[in-house]
């Protein structure tokens, strides 16, 4: 099967079947990958038929503006990413051989930031022409994004020779918050796997790692102030993250321009917390006495807030991002209702029988504590759904499947910054070509004012851990997560799944070349270079 | 008796039992009963060279103060027994392991316990196929149903028809050389696993037509060929000439007595459009019943394959559509409505395999293994004789969405659930009771280097999977 492509033309699409604008699966037709196309699609992108050659031994990145460790680290990393992997050699029939390229000048205007942050400038422009190859950006973060794009345009032709076409790109993300959630409580994930995932994220321009680090089932976070939380709450002594490992992950993410937002979910989803912190969780009662079961954190005891203060003071120091995720989802009221002390507390507080008010009370106390340690916070939607009045600084994450765009409308109407997750549950696997559904979900797909639309700051795709661990997290996450990455980075009108399919196919094969087990998402097909566990990453 | 298969097993299990780093379990034995320094493996009959349908896989295993002894009639039983033994041994410290006093009498309920991989929709590396065979042996699977070619690609390098791979494979790297095929067959043999290749026709053969001129039916629109091709053209003698030569080669390359000839999902549209075939139908007095044409093709094919002294397996459509096939044909039931189908096929006297309820490739969210566990090949209305005709089953990992990146994690440990259904007694069917054993089996597979995924929800293994572990 010959794979011939027009290298220089936008529409390098061959062999795709579609009808009525919908992506229809034809299992005898495979999607043919594009060649040298970027993912996600830049805001403005054009290329010419001028082909520049690059000799791997005679190419370097050059910082012509600001520089720093993040930039040097990227130069080193991409030298390997672009030139270091064995790849099928593509036949080389350039229309216009336009000379050779020996460097990419990276011109960062502003002094490097140390840590990535919400709202950082990720814009860049990239020009490859006979005048040379130049990447301009305001910040180091834009440079990172641009270098990744550059790496996607370069194709290998022979052992030492690569080519790239004349290109003009002006690029910036549509949304500021582009995240991926991993869950290390339902199943532990090795540090090396988390780092591989961060690397994959950077290659799709994700900029937030939402680390759902603890939950009911296990507590792998080793707290300095409360060491027993891991000793007694982790699955076992090997299934933990030491402070050093956490710092290692945060640093690895920083170098990639990825924020690490930890989630310590409460008052629910906290069974594992109670194994070591006496009286933290609500004792459930049956027939007038404790029945041995525990519920959410007990909101009626000052000791709970004392613990939370001390705990979050530590978290605030360990995790440098301004935001922490405080959870607040799926709080089951049954145990609270059964407990007489809480009944008394409800009376004392004049909450009547409205336990949503008790939940609101807890969340407000928690948010005050976290504000007190100078952090901003993200929470799941229930807290505002249940009517709690919380600081307008809060970022609300919409995760429930029911009427999620309506909830985006409601939370933005109430003035909260909003992050959408509901339509991007990667863990909810099913048979077939599933990704177009992820691609077609748009965070602005609701009737609202321009102000409201502005309050939607982005989205997250999630890989919950009930059925996912070291054995399958990477193949299950990639390349499907990349589909969400494009939805969050690229322009709203880049939404034709049929047009995207060949680029996604190329992106998958590129990920495989770079050592990631990105699975097949378009039906039957192949990559020049298939995944092998014996390849060095 | 001894032979290469047995020595190979001794070597392999030395590593499997003792060679992997494992969490040390606390050791508080009730009755410390002495030490064990050997497992005596007593094979009664001379070793067979190749595994075969109906081979004796029975064994008994005794561990007591008299020692540890494994008795079997055949080397195949010894393989199965050594695997069982390896599962009973637990590590206690760096050098110390324990095993409890045990008495096992074991033999499989069904003779044919297979797993299908599809290397046409996506290529699978030889190393991945071998890892899969190793995993299969550790769940006592004994058939590798190799769906090696199909519409999308033809990775089989034929000596007689080299262009079939040159022009039909995805590219020159996505092929299996004759050496690699022999390597896989040999690797399987040592594990007591039969390799049954499937060369599916007359449908599912688009990739065959890229090099064999006039093999596939030309589809017609408005009175002339429209560039599309259909199933193999059953009206041309050249088709049967090709098939004769092709299957003569296949018969030599694959040592198992059986080949799988496919015969599924034959779309009649192209045949109907082709005037030559219309003429042929008339000549043969088939009227407008294209099932008769399909039957004619299959009977010609089966004669060819009988002629090269092979037995055959076919998908159910062939007999569903009324073709008369040899009495020793094995029919594989894969479609829905299989309870009824099993009754019908066995009523007609054919040996039957079930795969319908075990499509591992049909993934869904959540705990899906109990439904595989609960599917029983004898769950149909029929006589004892009919039930005996069900010789086993196969679980399938079709390749549309599966390749080197995810085939092992998607196949294991869910395939093991089918392995138990096909090996163990019919009344071993309580999924709740099986769950803890399945969990241990998964963690054991991980310890042994297989990326067996999580099938029971949140949890952990003492030793988690790591790509940096040597397999």
Coordinates of N, CA, C and O in Angstrom, one line a residue, chain A residues 1 25-30 86-88 185-188 190 192-193 196 217 235-239 427-433 464-472 475-476 505 508 512 516-534 537, chain B residues 21-23 120-123 125 127-128 131 151-152 166-167 169-174 206 210 228 361-367 398-406 409-410 439 442 446 450-468 471:
Chain A
X1 N 0.9 -1.2 0.0 CA 0.0 0.0 0.0 C 0.9 1.2 0.0 O 1.7 1.4 0.9
X25 N -17.7 4.7 10.7 CA -16.6 3.7 10.8 C -16.8 2.7 9.7 O -17.9 2.1 9.5
X26 N -15.8 2.5 8.8 CA -15.8 1.5 7.8 C -14.6 0.6 8.1 O -13.5 1.0 7.9
X27 N -14.9 -0.5 8.6 CA -13.7 -1.3 9.1 C -12.8 -1.8 8.1 O -11.8 -2.4 8.4
X28 N -13.2 -1.8 6.8 CA -12.2 -2.2 5.8 C -11.4 -1.0 5.3 O -10.5 -1.1 4.5
X29 N -11.7 0.2 5.7 CA -11.0 1.4 5.3 C -10.2 1.9 6.5 O -10.8 2.3 7.5
X30 N -8.9 2.0 6.4 CA -8.2 2.5 7.5 C -7.9 4.0 7.2 O -7.9 4.5 6.1
X86 N 14.8 6.1 16.1 CA 14.9 5.4 14.8 C 13.5 5.5 14.1 O 12.5 5.3 14.8
X87 N 13.5 5.9 12.9 CA 12.2 6.0 12.2 C 12.3 5.5 10.8 O 13.4 5.6 10.2
X88 N 11.2 5.0 10.4 CA 11.2 4.7 8.9 C 11.6 5.8 8.1 O 11.2 7.0 8.3
X185 N -5.2 6.8 43.7 CA -5.7 6.2 44.9 C -6.4 4.8 44.6 O -6.1 3.8 45.3
X186 N -7.2 4.8 43.6 CA -7.9 3.5 43.3 C -6.9 2.5 42.9 O -7.0 1.3 43.2
X187 N -5.9 2.9 42.1 CA -4.7 2.1 41.8 C -3.5 3.0 41.9 O -3.5 4.1 41.4
X188 N -2.5 2.5 42.5 CA -1.2 3.2 42.5 C -0.6 3.3 41.1 O -0.8 2.4 40.3
X190 N 3.2 4.1 39.4 CA 4.6 4.4 39.6 C 5.0 5.8 39.2 O 4.4 6.4 38.3
X192 N 7.6 6.6 37.6 CA 8.0 6.6 36.2 C 6.9 6.7 35.3 O 7.0 7.4 34.2
X193 N 5.8 6.1 35.6 CA 4.6 6.2 34.7 C 4.0 7.6 34.7 O 3.6 8.1 33.7
X196 N 6.2 9.7 32.6 CA 5.9 9.4 31.1 C 4.7 10.1 30.7 O 4.6 10.6 29.6
X217 N -10.1 4.6 48.9 CA -9.4 3.3 48.9 C -8.0 3.3 49.4 O -7.5 2.4 50.1
X235 N -2.1 1.5 50.5 CA -2.4 0.1 50.3 C -1.3 -0.8 51.0 O -1.6 -1.8 51.7
X236 N -0.1 -0.4 50.9 CA 1.0 -0.9 51.7 C 2.2 0.0 51.6 O 2.2 1.0 51.0
X237 N 3.3 -0.4 52.3 CA 4.4 0.5 52.4 C 5.1 0.8 51.1 O 5.9 1.8 51.1
X238 N 4.8 0.0 50.1 CA 5.5 0.3 48.8 C 4.6 1.2 48.0 O 5.1 1.9 47.0
X239 N 3.3 1.3 48.3 CA 2.4 2.1 47.5 C 2.3 3.5 48.0 O 1.2 3.9 48.4
X427 N -11.8 7.1 31.0 CA -11.9 5.8 31.6 C -13.2 5.0 31.3 O -13.2 3.8 31.4
X428 N -14.2 5.7 30.8 CA -15.4 5.1 30.4 C -15.3 4.5 29.0 O -15.8 5.0 28.0
X429 N -14.5 3.4 28.9 CA -14.2 2.9 27.6 C -15.4 2.2 27.0 O -16.3 1.7 27.6
X430 N -15.4 2.2 25.6 CA -16.3 1.3 24.9 C -15.7 0.9 23.6 O -14.7 1.5 23.1
X431 N -16.3 0.0 23.0 CA -15.8 -0.6 21.7 C -16.0 0.4 20.6 O -17.0 1.0 20.5
X432 N -15.0 0.5 19.7 CA -15.2 1.3 18.5 C -14.4 2.6 18.5 O -13.5 2.8 19.3
X433 N -14.7 3.4 17.5 CA -14.1 4.7 17.3 C -14.8 5.7 18.2 O -15.8 6.2 17.8
X464 N -9.9 8.1 35.5 CA -10.1 7.5 36.9 C -9.5 6.2 37.0 O -9.3 5.4 36.0
X465 N -9.1 5.8 38.2 CA -8.2 4.6 38.4 C -8.9 3.3 38.8 O -8.1 2.4 39.1
X466 N -10.2 3.2 38.7 CA -10.8 1.9 39.2 C -10.3 0.7 38.4 O -10.1 -0.4 39.0
X467 N -10.0 0.9 37.1 CA -9.6 -0.2 36.3 C -8.3 0.0 35.6 O -8.0 -0.6 34.6
X468 N -7.6 1.0 36.1 CA -6.4 1.5 35.4 C -5.2 1.5 36.3 O -5.3 2.0 37.4
X469 N -4.1 1.0 35.9 CA -2.9 1.1 36.7 C -1.7 1.0 35.7 O -1.8 1.3 34.5
X470 N -0.5 0.7 36.3 CA 0.7 0.7 35.5 C 0.6 -0.1 34.2 O 1.2 0.1 33.2
X471 N -0.3 -1.2 34.2 CA -0.4 -2.1 33.1 C -1.0 -1.5 31.9 O -0.8 -1.9 30.8
X472 N -1.9 -0.5 32.1 CA -2.7 0.0 31.0 C -3.0 1.5 31.0 O -3.7 2.0 30.1
X475 N -1.7 3.3 27.6 CA -2.4 3.0 26.3 C -3.8 3.4 26.4 O -4.4 3.8 25.4
X476 N -4.4 3.4 27.6 CA -5.8 3.8 27.7 C -6.0 5.3 27.6 O -7.0 5.8 27.1
X505 N -4.1 10.2 13.5 CA -3.3 9.0 13.2 C -1.8 9.2 13.2 O -1.1 8.5 13.7
X508 N -0.6 9.7 16.8 CA -0.5 8.5 17.5 C 0.8 7.8 17.1 O 1.5 7.3 17.9
X512 N 4.1 6.8 19.3 CA 4.7 5.5 19.4 C 6.2 5.5 19.1 O 7.0 5.0 19.8
X516 N 5.7 6.0 23.5 CA 4.5 5.9 24.2 C 3.6 4.8 23.6 O 3.4 4.8 22.4
X517 N 3.0 4.0 24.4 CA 2.1 3.0 23.9 C 0.7 3.6 23.6 O -0.3 3.2 24.2
X518 N 0.7 4.4 22.6 CA -0.6 5.1 22.2 C -1.4 4.1 21.4 O -1.0 3.7 20.3
X519 N -2.6 3.8 21.8 CA -3.3 2.7 21.2 C -4.0 3.1 19.9 O -4.1 4.3 19.5
X520 N -4.6 2.1 19.2 CA -5.2 2.4 17.9 C -6.6 2.9 18.1 O -7.5 2.3 18.8
X521 N -6.9 4.0 17.5 CA -8.3 4.7 17.7 C -9.1 4.8 16.5 O -10.2 5.3 16.5
X522 N -8.5 4.5 15.4 CA -9.2 4.7 14.1 C -9.5 3.4 13.4 O -9.8 3.4 12.2
X523 N -9.5 2.2 14.1 CA -9.7 1.0 13.4 C -8.5 0.4 12.8 O -7.4 0.9 13.1
X524 N -8.6 -0.5 11.9 CA -7.4 -1.2 11.3 C -6.4 -0.3 10.7 O -6.8 0.7 10.1
X525 N -5.2 -0.6 10.8 CA -4.1 0.2 10.3 C -2.8 -0.1 10.8 O -2.6 -1.2 11.4
X526 N -1.8 0.8 10.6 CA -0.4 0.5 11.0 C 0.3 1.8 11.1 O -0.1 2.8 10.6
X527 N 1.4 1.7 11.9 CA 2.4 2.8 11.9 C 3.7 2.3 11.3 O 4.0 1.1 11.4
X528 N 4.4 3.1 10.6 CA 5.7 2.8 10.1 C 6.5 2.0 11.2 O 7.1 1.0 10.9
X529 N 6.5 2.6 12.3 CA 7.3 2.0 13.4 C 6.3 1.7 14.5 O 5.6 2.5 15.1
X530 N 6.1 0.4 14.8 CA 5.2 0.0 15.8 C 5.8 0.0 17.2 O 7.0 0.0 17.3
X531 N 4.9 0.0 18.2 CA 5.4 0.1 19.6 C 6.2 -1.2 19.9 O 5.8 -2.3 19.5
X532 N 7.2 -1.0 20.7 CA 8.0 -2.2 21.1 C 8.4 -1.9 22.5 O 9.0 -0.8 22.8
X533 N 8.3 -2.8 23.5 CA 8.7 -2.5 24.8 C 10.2 -2.6 24.9 O 10.8 -2.2 26.0
X534 N 10.9 -3.0 23.9 CA 12.3 -3.1 24.0 C 13.0 -1.8 23.5 O 14.2 -1.6 23.6
X537 N 12.9 4.5 25.9 CA 12.0 5.7 25.9 C 12.9 6.9 25.6 O 13.8 7.2 26.4
Chain B
X21 N 11.5 -11.3 41.5 CA 11.5 -10.6 42.8 C 10.0 -10.6 43.2 O 9.2 -10.2 42.5
X22 N 9.8 -10.9 44.5 CA 8.4 -10.8 45.0 C 8.4 -10.3 46.4 O 9.3 -10.6 47.2
X23 N 7.3 -9.7 46.7 CA 7.1 -9.3 48.1 C 7.2 -10.5 49.0 O 6.7 -11.6 48.7
X120 N -4.0 -9.2 11.2 CA -4.2 -8.5 9.9 C -4.7 -7.1 10.1 O -4.2 -6.2 9.5
X121 N -5.6 -6.9 11.0 CA -6.2 -5.6 11.3 C -5.1 -4.7 11.9 O -5.0 -3.5 11.5
X122 N -4.3 -5.3 12.7 CA -3.1 -4.6 13.2 C -2.0 -5.7 13.3 O -2.3 -6.8 13.8
X123 N -0.8 -5.4 12.9 CA 0.3 -6.3 13.0 C 0.7 -6.5 14.5 O 0.5 -5.5 15.3
X125 N 4.0 -7.8 16.8 CA 5.4 -8.3 16.7 C 5.5 -9.7 17.2 O 4.7 -10.2 18.0
X127 N 7.6 -10.9 19.1 CA 7.9 -11.0 20.6 C 6.6 -10.9 21.4 O 6.4 -11.5 22.4
X128 N 5.6 -10.1 20.9 CA 4.3 -10.0 21.6 C 3.5 -11.3 21.4 O 2.9 -11.8 22.4
X131 N 5.1 -13.7 23.9 CA 4.7 -13.4 25.2 C 3.2 -13.8 25.5 O 2.9 -14.3 26.6
X151 N -8.9 -8.9 5.2 CA -9.0 -7.9 4.1 C -7.9 -6.9 4.2 O -7.3 -6.5 3.2
X152 N -7.6 -6.4 5.4 CA -6.8 -5.2 5.5 C -5.3 -5.4 5.2 O -4.6 -4.6 4.6
X166 N 4.3 -9.1 -0.4 CA 4.9 -7.9 -0.9 C 3.9 -6.8 -1.2 O 4.1 -5.6 -1.0
X167 N 2.8 -7.3 -1.8 CA 1.7 -6.3 -2.2 C 0.6 -6.2 -1.2 O -0.2 -5.3 -1.2
X169 N 0.8 -7.0 2.4 CA 1.1 -6.5 3.8 C 1.0 -5.0 3.9 O 1.1 -4.3 2.9
X170 N 0.9 -4.5 5.1 CA 0.8 -3.1 5.2 C 2.1 -2.4 4.7 O 2.0 -1.4 4.0
X171 N 3.2 -3.0 5.0 CA 4.5 -2.6 4.3 C 5.5 -3.7 4.6 O 5.2 -4.7 5.2
X172 N 6.7 -3.5 4.1 CA 7.7 -4.6 4.1 C 8.1 -5.0 5.5 O 8.7 -6.0 5.7
X173 N 7.8 -4.1 6.5 CA 8.2 -4.5 7.8 C 7.1 -5.3 8.5 O 7.3 -6.0 9.5
X174 N 5.9 -5.1 8.0 CA 4.7 -5.8 8.7 C 4.5 -7.1 8.1 O 3.4 -7.4 7.5
X206 N -9.7 -9.4 0.8 CA -9.3 -8.2 -0.1 C -7.8 -8.2 -0.3 O -7.3 -8.0 -1.4
X210 N -4.6 -8.4 -4.1 CA -3.6 -7.4 -4.6 C -2.5 -8.0 -5.5 O -2.0 -7.3 -6.3
X228 N -14.1 -2.0 -7.8 CA -14.2 -2.7 -6.5 C -14.1 -4.2 -6.7 O -14.4 -4.7 -7.7
X361 N -12.4 -8.5 22.7 CA -12.2 -7.2 22.0 C -13.3 -6.3 22.2 O -13.2 -5.1 22.0
X362 N -14.5 -6.8 22.6 CA -15.7 -6.0 22.8 C -15.6 -5.4 24.2 O -16.4 -5.8 25.1
X363 N -14.8 -4.4 24.4 CA -14.6 -3.9 25.7 C -15.7 -3.0 26.2 O -16.5 -2.5 25.4
X364 N -15.9 -2.9 27.5 CA -16.9 -2.0 28.1 C -16.4 -1.6 29.4 O -15.5 -2.2 30.0
X365 N -17.0 -0.6 30.0 CA -16.5 -0.1 31.3 C -17.0 -1.0 32.4 O -18.1 -1.5 32.4
X366 N -16.1 -1.2 33.4 CA -16.6 -1.9 34.6 C -16.1 -3.4 34.6 O -15.2 -3.8 33.9
X367 N -16.7 -4.1 35.5 CA -16.2 -5.5 35.8 C -17.0 -6.4 34.8 O -18.2 -6.7 34.9
X398 N -10.0 -9.7 18.6 CA -9.9 -9.2 17.2 C -9.0 -7.9 17.2 O -9.0 -7.2 18.2
X399 N -8.5 -7.6 16.1 CA -7.4 -6.6 16.0 C -7.8 -5.2 15.6 O -6.9 -4.4 15.3
X400 N -9.1 -4.9 15.4 CA -9.4 -3.5 14.9 C -8.8 -2.4 15.7 O -8.4 -1.4 15.2
X401 N -8.8 -2.6 17.0 CA -8.4 -1.6 18.0 C -7.2 -2.0 18.9 O -7.0 -1.4 19.9
X402 N -6.5 -3.0 18.4 CA -5.6 -3.7 19.3 C -4.3 -4.0 18.6 O -4.3 -4.5 17.4
X403 N -3.2 -3.6 19.2 CA -1.9 -3.8 18.6 C -0.9 -4.0 19.7 O -1.2 -4.2 20.8
X404 N 0.4 -3.9 19.3 CA 1.5 -4.0 20.3 C 1.3 -3.2 21.6 O 1.7 -3.5 22.6
X405 N 0.6 -2.0 21.4 CA 0.5 -1.1 22.5 C -0.4 -1.6 23.6 O -0.3 -1.2 24.8
X406 N -1.4 -2.4 23.3 CA -2.4 -2.8 24.3 C -2.9 -4.2 24.2 O -3.8 -4.5 25.0
X409 N -2.4 -6.2 27.7 CA -3.2 -5.7 28.9 C -4.7 -5.9 28.6 O -5.5 -6.2 29.5
X410 N -5.1 -5.8 27.3 CA -6.5 -6.0 27.0 C -6.9 -7.5 27.1 O -8.1 -7.9 27.4
X439 N -7.9 -12.5 41.2 CA -7.1 -11.4 41.6 C -5.6 -11.9 41.9 O -4.7 -11.2 41.4
X442 N -4.0 -12.6 38.5 CA -3.5 -11.3 37.8 C -2.2 -10.9 38.4 O -1.3 -10.5 37.7
X446 N 1.5 -10.4 36.7 CA 2.3 -9.2 36.7 C 3.7 -9.5 37.2 O 4.7 -9.0 36.7
X450 N 3.8 -9.9 32.9 CA 2.8 -9.6 31.9 C 2.0 -8.4 32.4 O 1.6 -8.4 33.6
X451 N 1.6 -7.5 31.5 CA 0.8 -6.4 32.0 C -0.7 -6.7 32.1 O -1.5 -6.2 31.3
X452 N -1.0 -7.6 33.0 CA -2.4 -8.0 33.2 C -3.2 -6.9 33.9 O -2.9 -6.6 35.0
X453 N -4.2 -6.4 33.2 CA -4.9 -5.2 33.8 C -5.8 -5.5 35.0 O -6.1 -6.7 35.3
X454 N -6.3 -4.5 35.6 CA -7.2 -4.6 36.8 C -8.6 -4.9 36.3 O -9.2 -4.2 35.5
X455 N -9.2 -6.0 36.9 CA -10.5 -6.4 36.4 C -11.5 -6.4 37.6 O -12.7 -6.7 37.3
X456 N -11.1 -6.1 38.8 CA -12.0 -6.2 39.9 C -12.2 -4.8 40.6 O -12.7 -4.8 41.7
X457 N -11.8 -3.8 39.9 CA -12.0 -2.5 40.6 C -10.8 -2.1 41.4 O -9.7 -2.7 41.2
X458 N -10.9 -1.1 42.2 CA -9.8 -0.6 43.0 C -9.0 -1.7 43.7 O -9.6 -2.6 44.2
X459 N -7.7 -1.5 43.8 CA -6.9 -2.5 44.5 C -5.4 -2.4 44.2 O -5.0 -1.4 43.7
X460 N -4.7 -3.4 44.5 CA -3.2 -3.4 44.3 C -2.7 -4.8 44.3 O -3.3 -5.7 44.7
X461 N -1.5 -4.9 43.7 CA -0.7 -6.1 43.8 C 0.6 -5.8 44.6 O 1.1 -4.7 44.6
X462 N 1.0 -6.7 45.4 CA 2.3 -6.6 46.1 C 3.3 -6.0 45.2 O 4.0 -5.0 45.6
X463 N 3.4 -6.6 44.0 CA 4.4 -6.1 43.1 C 3.6 -5.6 41.9 O 3.0 -6.4 41.2
X464 N 3.7 -4.3 41.6 CA 3.0 -3.7 40.4 C 3.8 -3.9 39.2 O 5.0 -4.1 39.2
X465 N 3.1 -3.8 38.1 CA 3.8 -4.0 36.8 C 4.8 -2.8 36.5 O 4.5 -1.7 36.9
X466 N 5.9 -3.2 35.9 CA 6.9 -2.2 35.6 C 7.5 -2.5 34.3 O 7.9 -3.7 34.1
X467 N 7.6 -1.6 33.4 CA 8.3 -1.9 32.1 C 9.8 -2.1 32.2 O 10.4 -2.5 31.3
X468 N 10.3 -1.8 33.4 CA 11.7 -1.9 33.5 C 12.1 -3.2 34.1 O 13.3 -3.6 34.2
X471 N 11.5 -9.5 31.7 CA 10.4 -10.5 31.6 C 11.1 -11.9 31.9 O 12.0 -12.3 31.3

